Amino acid sequence: MNTQRPEPLARTRIPVFPLLIAFMSGIVFNGILLKSAGNNDQVAAPSDLVTKLESISRDLSKKTEHIIEGIEEAHNHIATASSGVVDKIDAVCGQKDNSSPKIDPFQGYGIKLSDLPTWVTRTPNDFAIEMRKGSGGLTDKVDRGHLFQFLYQPNFARMVMAKLLSKSPKIRLLEFGLGCAPGGGMIRGTPGGSALGWKHLFDQVPGLEFELHIFEYDKDCAQKWEKANPNIAKMVHIGDASSEEDLKRAYDDAGGTMFDVIIDDASHINWHQIKTLDEMLPRLATNGFYVVEDIVSSCTDWRANMGTHRGDKVGGGPDCMTTDQGEDTILAHLMEYQRTLVGKRHKYSGRGFDLHGVTKIEMHFASALLSKEVESV
């Protein structure tokens, strides 16, 4: 630590005598003139005045010297004290730099912070790189049209850290939509890119158990992919994401245990997105988060991702709040959840909204995230 120490003040002789002579002469002569103007008393001879002024100046000079000496002494004391403080700071900083061990939050948990993959410990860009690598370029989640790495990386990083410090280091993820629609999730004629990406990302984390579930509408596509890609997903569930019965069956088949992460990347039809959210939010675990991708479906209209582009349109409208059928869009629905959250009401009167433990709602680029209360580990 390079800290410049203050130098003692150099002794300087101030030429007070000539200054005081000039100053006091003016005062005295003015006093004499005033006195002589008021009466006719005899005025002292100039030689006597000079003698008196010289005497006064010498006295003032001595006093001034004493004052300057006091200032110098005080400055030197301050400089000495400052030097001691700087030495102590140097000693402490030197000790910290050279000998203090770095604190690892995972000490005693069988892993080191340095063992974690860069997508956990660094930036969304690192997440995007690994997602592309793991998916073989078969996902659009981190391309320029979606940029979901800025949503996923910080939230997954926090979850991974918390899970590794918990008694049950396991993440259960359910994703709706395998990407079976050509031009609507399927990349280069191949579905399942994001499933491969999730498996790649979480298999890099030492000491963490990862369980992936996929929910897909297109039965033939789903079964074909599962056969070609064994050991990627724990289960591939077949069904309609807008069907309460199919959603309940999938949840029960998955063990009836809440999911840590739920991602809706399915048809993007507004009322499907709303139905899936309302049905599955109660099945999201505490400390978990729910993502609705591509909520741009509120603002535009295209053929739904349901294994064919001949399906229904997603139904978005120019105001982003009302579908072409006059119903709420997914964005309007999410804003009602926000109204409930902001109003600190468990249920929003008149709409029956239940937050189911949600404590935060984030809007991202064409996507939304709802997360539940974070408990201490």
mmCIF file of C-alpha atoms in Angstrom:
data_model
loop_
_atom_site.group_PDB
_atom_site.id
_atom_site.type_symbol
_atom_site.label_atom_id
_atom_site.label_comp_id
_atom_site.label_asym_id
_atom_site.label_seq_id
_atom_site.Cartn_x
_atom_site.Cartn_y
_atom_site.Cartn_z
ATOM 1 C CA MET A 1 0.000 0.000 0.000
ATOM 2 C CA ASN A 2 1.689 3.212 -1.167
ATOM 3 C CA THR A 3 0.589 6.004 1.142
ATOM 4 C CA GLN A 4 2.519 9.267 1.135
ATOM 5 C CA ARG A 5 3.355 10.356 4.653
ATOM 6 C CA PRO A 6 3.073 14.093 5.456
ATOM 7 C CA GLU A 7 6.434 15.836 5.911
ATOM 8 C CA PRO A 8 7.095 18.041 8.949
ATOM 9 C CA LEU A 9 6.597 21.735 8.284
ATOM 10 C CA ALA A 10 9.880 23.506 7.544
ATOM 11 C CA ARG A 11 10.869 26.400 9.836
ATOM 12 C CA THR A 12 10.229 29.672 8.100
ATOM 13 C CA ARG A 13 11.203 33.108 9.372
ATOM 14 C CA ILE A 14 8.447 35.567 8.604
ATOM 15 C CA PRO A 15 9.679 39.192 8.151
ATOM 16 C CA VAL A 16 7.210 40.621 10.644
ATOM 17 C CA PHE A 17 9.229 43.624 11.724
ATOM 18 C CA PRO A 18 8.996 45.773 8.588
ATOM 19 C CA LEU A 19 5.343 44.899 8.182
ATOM 20 C CA LEU A 20 4.512 45.781 11.754
ATOM 21 C CA ILE A 21 6.455 49.057 11.505
ATOM 22 C CA ALA A 22 4.394 50.121 8.523
ATOM 23 C CA PHE A 23 1.121 48.906 10.049
ATOM 24 C CA MET A 24 1.639 50.424 13.506
ATOM 25 C CA SER A 25 3.002 53.655 12.104
ATOM 26 C CA GLY A 26 -0.205 54.209 10.242
ATOM 27 C CA ILE A 27 -2.281 53.513 13.347
ATOM 28 C CA VAL A 28 -0.217 55.694 15.671
ATOM 29 C CA PHE A 29 0.106 58.628 13.281
ATOM 30 C CA ASN A 30 -3.585 58.538 12.598
ATOM 31 C CA GLY A 31 -4.242 58.538 16.337
ATOM 32 C CA ILE A 32 -1.899 61.480 16.829
ATOM 33 C CA LEU A 33 -3.486 63.447 14.062
ATOM 34 C CA LEU A 34 -6.946 62.791 15.442
ATOM 35 C CA LYS A 35 -5.855 63.771 18.934
ATOM 36 C CA SER A 36 -4.134 66.942 17.747
ATOM 37 C CA ALA A 37 -7.206 67.876 15.754
ATOM 38 C CA GLY A 38 -9.357 67.661 18.903
ATOM 39 C CA ASN A 39 -7.082 69.674 21.189
ATOM 40 C CA ASN A 40 -3.839 71.595 21.211
ATOM 41 C CA ASP A 41 -1.807 69.134 23.324
ATOM 42 C CA GLN A 42 1.853 68.809 22.442
ATOM 43 C CA VAL A 43 2.607 66.085 19.912
ATOM 44 C CA ALA A 44 5.514 63.685 20.646
ATOM 45 C CA ALA A 45 8.648 64.025 18.545
ATOM 46 C CA PRO A 46 8.991 61.647 15.583
ATOM 47 C CA SER A 47 12.133 60.005 17.055
ATOM 48 C CA ASP A 48 10.238 59.029 20.212
ATOM 49 C CA LEU A 49 7.435 57.544 18.144
ATOM 50 C CA VAL A 50 9.833 55.421 16.136
ATOM 51 C CA THR A 51 11.440 54.132 19.324
ATOM 52 C CA LYS A 52 8.066 53.163 20.771
ATOM 53 C CA LEU A 53 7.005 51.505 17.535
ATOM 54 C CA GLU A 54 10.227 49.502 17.393
ATOM 55 C CA SER A 55 9.626 48.305 20.956
ATOM 56 C CA ILE A 56 6.033 47.294 20.165
ATOM 57 C CA SER A 57 7.151 45.517 17.004
ATOM 58 C CA ARG A 58 9.787 43.520 18.864
ATOM 59 C CA ASP A 59 7.180 42.390 21.400
ATOM 60 C CA LEU A 60 4.766 41.393 18.641
ATOM 61 C CA SER A 61 7.523 39.616 16.745
ATOM 62 C CA LYS A 62 8.349 37.498 19.792
ATOM 63 C CA LYS A 63 4.704 36.617 20.311
ATOM 64 C CA THR A 64 4.335 35.766 16.623
ATOM 65 C CA GLU A 65 7.395 33.521 16.816
ATOM 66 C CA HIS A 66 5.855 31.657 19.750
ATOM 67 C CA ILE A 67 2.631 31.176 17.792
ATOM 68 C CA ILE A 68 4.506 29.870 14.743
ATOM 69 C CA GLU A 69 6.532 27.502 16.926
ATOM 70 C CA GLY A 70 3.285 26.180 18.425
ATOM 71 C CA ILE A 71 1.830 25.612 14.964
ATOM 72 C CA GLU A 72 4.975 23.806 13.834
ATOM 73 C CA GLU A 73 4.961 21.591 16.914
ATOM 74 C CA ALA A 74 1.283 20.698 16.428
ATOM 75 C CA HIS A 75 1.875 19.888 12.752
ATOM 76 C CA ASN A 76 4.791 17.634 13.606
ATOM 77 C CA HIS A 77 2.660 15.776 16.170
ATOM 78 C CA ILE A 78 -0.040 15.258 13.535
ATOM 79 C CA ALA A 79 2.514 14.061 11.001
ATOM 80 C CA THR A 80 3.971 11.576 13.490
ATOM 81 C CA ALA A 81 0.544 10.269 14.449
ATOM 82 C CA SER A 82 -0.492 9.954 10.791
ATOM 83 C CA SER A 83 2.672 8.059 10.043
ATOM 84 C CA GLY A 84 1.827 5.566 12.782
ATOM 85 C CA VAL A 85 -1.688 5.073 11.427
ATOM 86 C CA VAL A 86 -0.353 4.508 7.910
ATOM 87 C CA ASP A 87 2.117 1.932 9.235
ATOM 88 C CA LYS A 88 -0.722 0.080 10.952
ATOM 89 C CA ILE A 89 -2.859 0.140 7.781
ATOM 90 C CA ASP A 90 0.083 -1.154 5.771
ATOM 91 C CA ALA A 91 0.577 -3.955 8.258
ATOM 92 C CA VAL A 92 -3.085 -4.973 8.216
ATOM 93 C CA CYS A 93 -3.365 -4.824 4.430
ATOM 94 C CA GLY A 94 -0.132 -6.673 3.984
ATOM 95 C CA GLN A 95 -1.320 -9.396 6.315
ATOM 96 C CA LYS A 96 -4.632 -9.648 4.441
ATOM 97 C CA ASP A 97 -2.943 -9.803 1.058
ATOM 98 C CA ASN A 98 -0.294 -12.309 2.038
ATOM 99 C CA SER A 99 -1.712 -14.621 4.644
ATOM 100 C CA SER A 100 -5.497 -14.342 5.127
ATOM 101 C CA PRO A 101 -7.298 -17.356 3.627
ATOM 102 C CA LYS A 102 -10.119 -16.703 1.163
ATOM 103 C CA ILE A 103 -13.539 -17.659 2.499
ATOM 104 C CA ASP A 104 -15.264 -20.375 0.475
ATOM 105 C CA PRO A 105 -19.030 -20.547 1.173
ATOM 106 C CA PHE A 106 -18.978 -24.262 0.336
ATOM 107 C CA GLN A 107 -16.306 -25.168 2.870
ATOM 108 C CA GLY A 108 -17.447 -28.323 4.628
ATOM 109 C CA TYR A 109 -19.894 -29.271 1.866
ATOM 110 C CA GLY A 110 -17.502 -31.454 -0.099
ATOM 111 C CA ILE A 111 -17.088 -29.022 -3.004
ATOM 112 C CA LYS A 112 -15.294 -25.763 -3.735
ATOM 113 C CA LEU A 113 -16.546 -22.577 -5.311
ATOM 114 C CA SER A 114 -13.910 -23.038 -7.985
ATOM 115 C CA ASP A 115 -15.479 -26.400 -8.881
ATOM 116 C CA LEU A 116 -18.670 -24.748 -10.126
ATOM 117 C CA PRO A 117 -19.136 -24.137 -13.862
ATOM 118 C CA THR A 118 -18.602 -20.626 -15.188
ATOM 119 C CA TRP A 119 -22.262 -20.257 -16.158
ATOM 120 C CA VAL A 120 -23.073 -20.343 -12.423
ATOM 121 C CA THR A 121 -20.294 -18.084 -11.165
ATOM 122 C CA ARG A 122 -19.957 -15.604 -14.001
ATOM 123 C CA THR A 123 -22.289 -13.978 -16.530
ATOM 124 C CA PRO A 124 -25.356 -14.546 -18.740
ATOM 125 C CA ASN A 125 -22.974 -14.736 -21.679
ATOM 126 C CA ASP A 126 -21.325 -17.806 -20.129
ATOM 127 C CA PHE A 127 -24.782 -19.323 -19.722
ATOM 128 C CA ALA A 128 -25.562 -18.659 -23.396
ATOM 129 C CA ILE A 129 -22.311 -20.262 -24.536
ATOM 130 C CA GLU A 130 -22.973 -23.439 -22.550
ATOM 131 C CA MET A 131 -26.631 -23.569 -23.617
ATOM 132 C CA ARG A 132 -25.639 -23.426 -27.279
ATOM 133 C CA LYS A 133 -22.971 -26.044 -26.743
ATOM 134 C CA GLY A 134 -25.210 -28.422 -24.819
ATOM 135 C CA SER A 135 -28.115 -28.110 -27.240
ATOM 136 C CA GLY A 136 -25.912 -28.507 -30.279
ATOM 137 C CA GLY A 137 -27.312 -25.210 -31.519
ATOM 138 C CA LEU A 138 -30.839 -26.642 -31.453
ATOM 139 C CA THR A 139 -32.455 -24.029 -29.188
ATOM 140 C CA ASP A 140 -33.490 -20.436 -29.792
ATOM 141 C CA LYS A 141 -33.578 -19.479 -26.098
ATOM 142 C CA VAL A 142 -30.319 -17.554 -26.217
ATOM 143 C CA ASP A 143 -30.412 -16.180 -29.750
ATOM 144 C CA ARG A 144 -30.767 -12.475 -30.544
ATOM 145 C CA GLY A 145 -34.511 -12.790 -30.885
ATOM 146 C CA HIS A 146 -35.000 -14.081 -27.329
ATOM 147 C CA LEU A 147 -32.000 -13.336 -25.060
ATOM 148 C CA PHE A 148 -33.407 -15.486 -22.268
ATOM 149 C CA GLN A 149 -29.924 -15.925 -20.786
ATOM 150 C CA PHE A 150 -30.488 -12.636 -18.936
ATOM 151 C CA LEU A 151 -33.526 -14.154 -17.257
ATOM 152 C CA TYR A 152 -32.198 -17.639 -16.592
ATOM 153 C CA GLN A 153 -28.561 -17.200 -15.568
ATOM 154 C CA PRO A 154 -28.965 -15.073 -12.407
ATOM 155 C CA ASN A 155 -32.000 -17.018 -11.208
ATOM 156 C CA PHE A 156 -30.512 -20.444 -11.859
ATOM 157 C CA ALA A 157 -27.189 -19.369 -10.327
ATOM 158 C CA ARG A 158 -28.915 -18.354 -7.079
ATOM 159 C CA MET A 159 -30.909 -21.562 -7.045
ATOM 160 C CA VAL A 160 -27.853 -23.755 -7.629
ATOM 161 C CA MET A 161 -25.952 -22.022 -4.814
ATOM 162 C CA ALA A 162 -28.877 -22.382 -2.414
ATOM 163 C CA LYS A 163 -29.459 -26.021 -3.322
ATOM 164 C CA LEU A 164 -25.815 -26.956 -2.828
ATOM 165 C CA LEU A 165 -25.940 -25.418 0.647
ATOM 166 C CA SER A 166 -29.200 -27.179 1.511
ATOM 167 C CA LYS A 167 -29.883 -30.649 2.864
ATOM 168 C CA SER A 168 -31.322 -31.831 -0.457
ATOM 169 C CA PRO A 169 -29.224 -30.590 -3.400
ATOM 170 C CA LYS A 170 -31.709 -31.474 -6.128
ATOM 171 C CA ILE A 171 -33.485 -29.471 -8.849
ATOM 172 C CA ARG A 172 -36.660 -30.726 -10.538
ATOM 173 C CA LEU A 173 -37.473 -28.905 -13.769
ATOM 174 C CA LEU A 174 -40.617 -29.257 -15.882
ATOM 175 C CA GLU A 175 -40.657 -27.733 -19.358
ATOM 176 C CA PHE A 176 -43.769 -27.482 -21.505
ATOM 177 C CA GLY A 177 -42.915 -27.833 -25.181
ATOM 178 C CA LEU A 178 -40.296 -30.070 -26.781
ATOM 179 C CA GLY A 179 -40.098 -27.998 -29.937
ATOM 180 C CA CYS A 180 -41.935 -30.301 -32.326
ATOM 181 C CA ALA A 181 -43.376 -27.601 -34.612
ATOM 182 C CA PRO A 182 -41.301 -26.836 -37.735
ATOM 183 C CA GLY A 183 -40.449 -23.156 -37.559
ATOM 184 C CA GLY A 184 -42.008 -22.916 -34.120
ATOM 185 C CA GLY A 185 -39.443 -24.357 -31.721
ATOM 186 C CA MET A 186 -37.914 -27.020 -33.920
ATOM 187 C CA ILE A 187 -34.432 -26.047 -35.108
ATOM 188 C CA ARG A 188 -33.044 -27.572 -38.314
ATOM 189 C CA GLY A 189 -35.802 -30.173 -38.264
ATOM 190 C CA THR A 190 -34.770 -31.495 -34.835
ATOM 191 C CA PRO A 191 -36.796 -31.086 -31.614
ATOM 192 C CA GLY A 192 -35.587 -31.203 -28.024
ATOM 193 C CA GLY A 193 -32.727 -28.724 -28.178
ATOM 194 C CA SER A 194 -33.501 -27.024 -24.879
ATOM 195 C CA ALA A 195 -33.892 -30.388 -23.107
ATOM 196 C CA LEU A 196 -30.368 -31.297 -24.202
ATOM 197 C CA GLY A 197 -29.177 -27.870 -23.077
ATOM 198 C CA TRP A 198 -30.681 -28.186 -19.579
ATOM 199 C CA LYS A 199 -29.141 -31.616 -19.121
ATOM 200 C CA HIS A 200 -25.739 -30.319 -20.210
ATOM 201 C CA LEU A 201 -25.871 -27.287 -17.913
ATOM 202 C CA PHE A 202 -26.869 -29.054 -14.715
ATOM 203 C CA ASP A 203 -24.699 -32.118 -15.214
ATOM 204 C CA GLN A 204 -21.743 -29.724 -14.893
ATOM 205 C CA VAL A 205 -22.632 -28.897 -11.286
ATOM 206 C CA PRO A 206 -20.874 -31.266 -8.849
ATOM 207 C CA GLY A 207 -22.996 -32.621 -6.032
ATOM 208 C CA LEU A 208 -26.301 -31.575 -7.619
ATOM 209 C CA GLU A 209 -29.005 -34.014 -8.694
ATOM 210 C CA PHE A 210 -31.001 -32.858 -11.711
ATOM 211 C CA GLU A 211 -34.383 -34.269 -12.733
ATOM 212 C CA LEU A 212 -35.910 -33.118 -16.028
ATOM 213 C CA HIS A 213 -39.533 -33.574 -17.089
ATOM 214 C CA ILE A 214 -40.924 -32.679 -20.518
ATOM 215 C CA PHE A 215 -44.588 -32.094 -21.393
ATOM 216 C CA GLU A 216 -45.416 -32.280 -25.117
ATOM 217 C CA TYR A 217 -48.642 -32.135 -27.139
ATOM 218 C CA ASP A 218 -47.365 -34.037 -30.193
ATOM 219 C CA LYS A 219 -47.351 -37.694 -29.120
ATOM 220 C CA ASP A 220 -45.468 -39.124 -32.119
ATOM 221 C CA CYS A 221 -42.753 -36.469 -31.974
ATOM 222 C CA ALA A 222 -42.323 -36.862 -28.215
ATOM 223 C CA GLN A 223 -42.043 -40.653 -28.266
ATOM 224 C CA LYS A 224 -39.630 -40.602 -31.189
ATOM 225 C CA TRP A 225 -37.396 -38.065 -29.449
ATOM 226 C CA GLU A 226 -37.448 -39.944 -26.147
ATOM 227 C CA LYS A 227 -36.386 -43.149 -27.879
ATOM 228 C CA ALA A 228 -33.547 -41.392 -29.701
ATOM 229 C CA ASN A 229 -32.392 -39.536 -26.564
ATOM 230 C CA PRO A 230 -32.527 -41.897 -23.582
ATOM 231 C CA ASN A 231 -31.465 -40.692 -20.132
ATOM 232 C CA ILE A 232 -32.042 -37.017 -20.923
ATOM 233 C CA ALA A 233 -35.475 -36.587 -19.335
ATOM 234 C CA LYS A 234 -36.777 -38.474 -16.332
ATOM 235 C CA MET A 235 -40.176 -38.594 -18.053
ATOM 236 C CA VAL A 236 -41.765 -37.243 -21.221
ATOM 237 C CA HIS A 237 -45.445 -36.535 -20.528
ATOM 238 C CA ILE A 238 -47.981 -36.429 -23.363
ATOM 239 C CA GLY A 239 -50.964 -34.114 -23.154
ATOM 240 C CA ASP A 240 -52.659 -30.783 -23.692
ATOM 241 C CA ALA A 241 -51.231 -27.966 -21.562
ATOM 242 C CA SER A 242 -54.655 -26.314 -21.409
ATOM 243 C CA SER A 243 -56.313 -29.435 -19.955
ATOM 244 C CA GLU A 244 -56.680 -29.589 -16.176
ATOM 245 C CA GLU A 245 -56.950 -33.377 -16.396
ATOM 246 C CA ASP A 246 -53.748 -33.774 -18.430
ATOM 247 C CA LEU A 247 -51.824 -31.397 -16.175
ATOM 248 C CA LYS A 248 -52.918 -33.209 -13.027
ATOM 249 C CA ARG A 249 -52.072 -36.587 -14.543
ATOM 250 C CA ALA A 250 -48.585 -35.422 -15.502
ATOM 251 C CA TYR A 251 -48.004 -34.036 -12.017
ATOM 252 C CA ASP A 252 -49.126 -37.287 -10.404
ATOM 253 C CA ASP A 253 -47.006 -39.355 -12.814
ATOM 254 C CA ALA A 254 -44.009 -37.223 -11.859
ATOM 255 C CA GLY A 255 -44.415 -38.342 -8.251
ATOM 256 C CA GLY A 256 -46.827 -35.703 -6.997
ATOM 257 C CA THR A 257 -43.878 -33.610 -5.816
ATOM 258 C CA MET A 258 -43.631 -29.896 -6.496
ATOM 259 C CA PHE A 259 -41.230 -28.683 -9.164
ATOM 260 C CA ASP A 260 -38.433 -26.213 -8.482
ATOM 261 C CA VAL A 261 -38.693 -24.734 -11.973
ATOM 262 C CA ILE A 262 -41.578 -24.712 -14.440
ATOM 263 C CA ILE A 263 -41.090 -23.311 -17.957
ATOM 264 C CA ASP A 264 -43.922 -22.726 -20.414
ATOM 265 C CA ASP A 265 -42.513 -22.846 -23.950
ATOM 266 C CA ALA A 266 -45.478 -24.672 -25.486
ATOM 267 C CA SER A 267 -48.184 -23.441 -27.868
ATOM 268 C CA HIS A 268 -48.009 -19.730 -26.881
ATOM 269 C CA ILE A 269 -51.778 -19.468 -27.346
ATOM 270 C CA ASN A 270 -52.777 -16.842 -24.799
ATOM 271 C CA TRP A 271 -55.502 -18.771 -23.049
ATOM 272 C CA HIS A 272 -53.258 -21.879 -22.982
ATOM 273 C CA GLN A 273 -50.534 -19.853 -21.262
ATOM 274 C CA ILE A 274 -53.063 -18.517 -18.757
ATOM 275 C CA LYS A 275 -54.549 -21.931 -18.044
ATOM 276 C CA THR A 276 -51.158 -23.595 -17.581
ATOM 277 C CA LEU A 277 -49.981 -20.816 -15.256
ATOM 278 C CA ASP A 278 -53.060 -20.917 -13.054
ATOM 279 C CA GLU A 279 -53.030 -24.721 -12.815
ATOM 280 C CA MET A 280 -49.297 -25.227 -12.303
ATOM 281 C CA LEU A 281 -48.362 -22.282 -10.067
ATOM 282 C CA PRO A 282 -49.685 -24.125 -6.978
ATOM 283 C CA ARG A 283 -47.385 -27.008 -7.974
ATOM 284 C CA LEU A 284 -44.286 -24.797 -7.873
ATOM 285 C CA ALA A 285 -42.083 -25.368 -4.829
ATOM 286 C CA THR A 286 -41.102 -22.670 -2.373
ATOM 287 C CA ASN A 287 -37.855 -21.029 -3.530
ATOM 288 C CA GLY A 288 -38.758 -21.996 -7.093
ATOM 289 C CA PHE A 289 -39.632 -19.922 -10.148
ATOM 290 C CA TYR A 290 -42.076 -20.143 -13.037
ATOM 291 C CA VAL A 291 -41.228 -18.775 -16.497
ATOM 292 C CA VAL A 292 -43.636 -17.922 -19.292
ATOM 293 C CA GLU A 293 -41.640 -17.565 -22.489
ATOM 294 C CA ASP A 294 -42.691 -15.624 -25.576
ATOM 295 C CA ILE A 295 -45.366 -13.450 -23.998
ATOM 296 C CA VAL A 296 -45.032 -11.365 -27.142
ATOM 297 C CA SER A 297 -48.002 -13.571 -28.043
ATOM 298 C CA SER A 298 -50.011 -10.854 -26.265
ATOM 299 C CA CYS A 299 -49.086 -8.293 -28.894
ATOM 300 C CA THR A 300 -48.897 -10.233 -32.170
ATOM 301 C CA ASP A 301 -50.653 -13.151 -33.814
ATOM 302 C CA TRP A 302 -49.286 -16.294 -35.460
ATOM 303 C CA ARG A 303 -50.119 -19.957 -35.854
ATOM 304 C CA ALA A 304 -49.615 -21.856 -32.615
ATOM 305 C CA ASN A 305 -46.796 -24.306 -31.864
ATOM 306 C CA MET A 306 -48.856 -27.484 -31.689
ATOM 307 C CA GLY A 307 -46.996 -29.830 -34.003
ATOM 308 C CA THR A 308 -48.391 -28.008 -37.021
ATOM 309 C CA HIS A 309 -48.751 -24.429 -38.198
ATOM 310 C CA ARG A 310 -52.327 -25.202 -39.200
ATOM 311 C CA GLY A 311 -53.461 -24.854 -35.588
ATOM 312 C CA ASP A 312 -55.164 -21.953 -33.853
ATOM 313 C CA LYS A 313 -53.585 -18.529 -33.772
ATOM 314 C CA VAL A 314 -52.070 -17.323 -30.504
ATOM 315 C CA GLY A 315 -54.536 -14.421 -30.472
ATOM 316 C CA GLY A 316 -52.479 -11.347 -29.578
ATOM 317 C CA GLY A 317 -53.767 -7.839 -30.303
ATOM 318 C CA PRO A 318 -52.229 -4.407 -30.973
ATOM 319 C CA ASP A 319 -52.861 -3.167 -27.419
ATOM 320 C CA CYS A 320 -51.181 -6.292 -25.940
ATOM 321 C CA MET A 321 -53.981 -6.532 -23.364
ATOM 322 C CA THR A 322 -56.925 -8.012 -25.278
ATOM 323 C CA THR A 323 -57.039 -11.007 -27.619
ATOM 324 C CA ASP A 324 -58.840 -11.067 -30.936
ATOM 325 C CA GLN A 325 -61.671 -12.768 -29.024
ATOM 326 C CA GLY A 326 -61.950 -9.928 -26.512
ATOM 327 C CA GLU A 327 -60.361 -11.910 -23.669
ATOM 328 C CA ASP A 328 -57.358 -11.077 -21.485
ATOM 329 C CA THR A 329 -53.950 -11.781 -22.974
ATOM 330 C CA ILE A 330 -51.255 -13.499 -20.926
ATOM 331 C CA LEU A 331 -49.727 -10.047 -20.335
ATOM 332 C CA ALA A 332 -53.003 -8.690 -18.941
ATOM 333 C CA HIS A 333 -53.286 -11.794 -16.775
ATOM 334 C CA LEU A 334 -49.760 -11.353 -15.427
ATOM 335 C CA MET A 335 -50.519 -7.724 -14.626
ATOM 336 C CA GLU A 336 -53.456 -8.856 -12.515
ATOM 337 C CA TYR A 337 -51.014 -11.035 -10.587
ATOM 338 C CA GLN A 338 -48.831 -7.956 -10.182
ATOM 339 C CA ARG A 339 -51.803 -5.920 -8.981
ATOM 340 C CA THR A 340 -52.432 -8.554 -6.329
ATOM 341 C CA LEU A 341 -48.777 -8.532 -5.305
ATOM 342 C CA VAL A 342 -48.495 -4.747 -5.176
ATOM 343 C CA GLY A 343 -51.767 -4.456 -3.269
ATOM 344 C CA LYS A 344 -50.492 -6.942 -0.661
ATOM 345 C CA ARG A 345 -53.669 -8.938 -1.005
ATOM 346 C CA HIS A 346 -53.664 -12.713 -0.969
ATOM 347 C CA LYS A 347 -56.683 -12.712 -3.255
ATOM 348 C CA TYR A 348 -57.613 -9.960 -5.642
ATOM 349 C CA SER A 349 -61.262 -9.115 -5.060
ATOM 350 C CA GLY A 350 -63.524 -9.864 -7.965
ATOM 351 C CA ARG A 351 -60.970 -11.967 -9.850
ATOM 352 C CA GLY A 352 -60.119 -14.636 -7.293
ATOM 353 C CA PHE A 353 -56.355 -14.354 -7.849
ATOM 354 C CA ASP A 354 -54.258 -16.417 -5.470
ATOM 355 C CA LEU A 355 -50.528 -15.738 -5.453
ATOM 356 C CA HIS A 356 -49.712 -19.220 -4.084
ATOM 357 C CA GLY A 357 -46.635 -17.851 -2.328
ATOM 358 C CA VAL A 358 -45.317 -15.726 -5.208
ATOM 359 C CA THR A 359 -43.265 -12.817 -3.881
ATOM 360 C CA LYS A 360 -41.757 -11.383 -7.062
ATOM 361 C CA ILE A 361 -42.824 -10.975 -10.684
ATOM 362 C CA GLU A 362 -40.232 -9.912 -13.256
ATOM 363 C CA MET A 363 -40.798 -8.824 -16.842
ATOM 364 C CA HIS A 364 -37.979 -9.653 -19.232
ATOM 365 C CA PHE A 365 -37.463 -9.510 -22.975
ATOM 366 C CA ALA A 366 -40.612 -11.254 -24.316
ATOM 367 C CA SER A 367 -40.903 -13.321 -21.131
ATOM 368 C CA ALA A 368 -41.990 -13.193 -17.500
ATOM 369 C CA LEU A 369 -40.770 -14.830 -14.302
ATOM 370 C CA LEU A 370 -42.735 -15.452 -11.107
ATOM 371 C CA SER A 371 -40.715 -16.555 -8.091
ATOM 372 C CA LYS A 372 -41.756 -17.739 -4.670
ATOM 373 C CA GLU A 373 -40.508 -16.635 -1.279
ATOM 374 C CA VAL A 374 -36.886 -17.512 -0.603
ATOM 375 C CA GLU A 375 -36.348 -19.298 2.693
ATOM 376 C CA SER A 376 -33.069 -19.515 4.564
ATOM 377 C CA VAL A 377 -31.115 -22.711 4.044
#
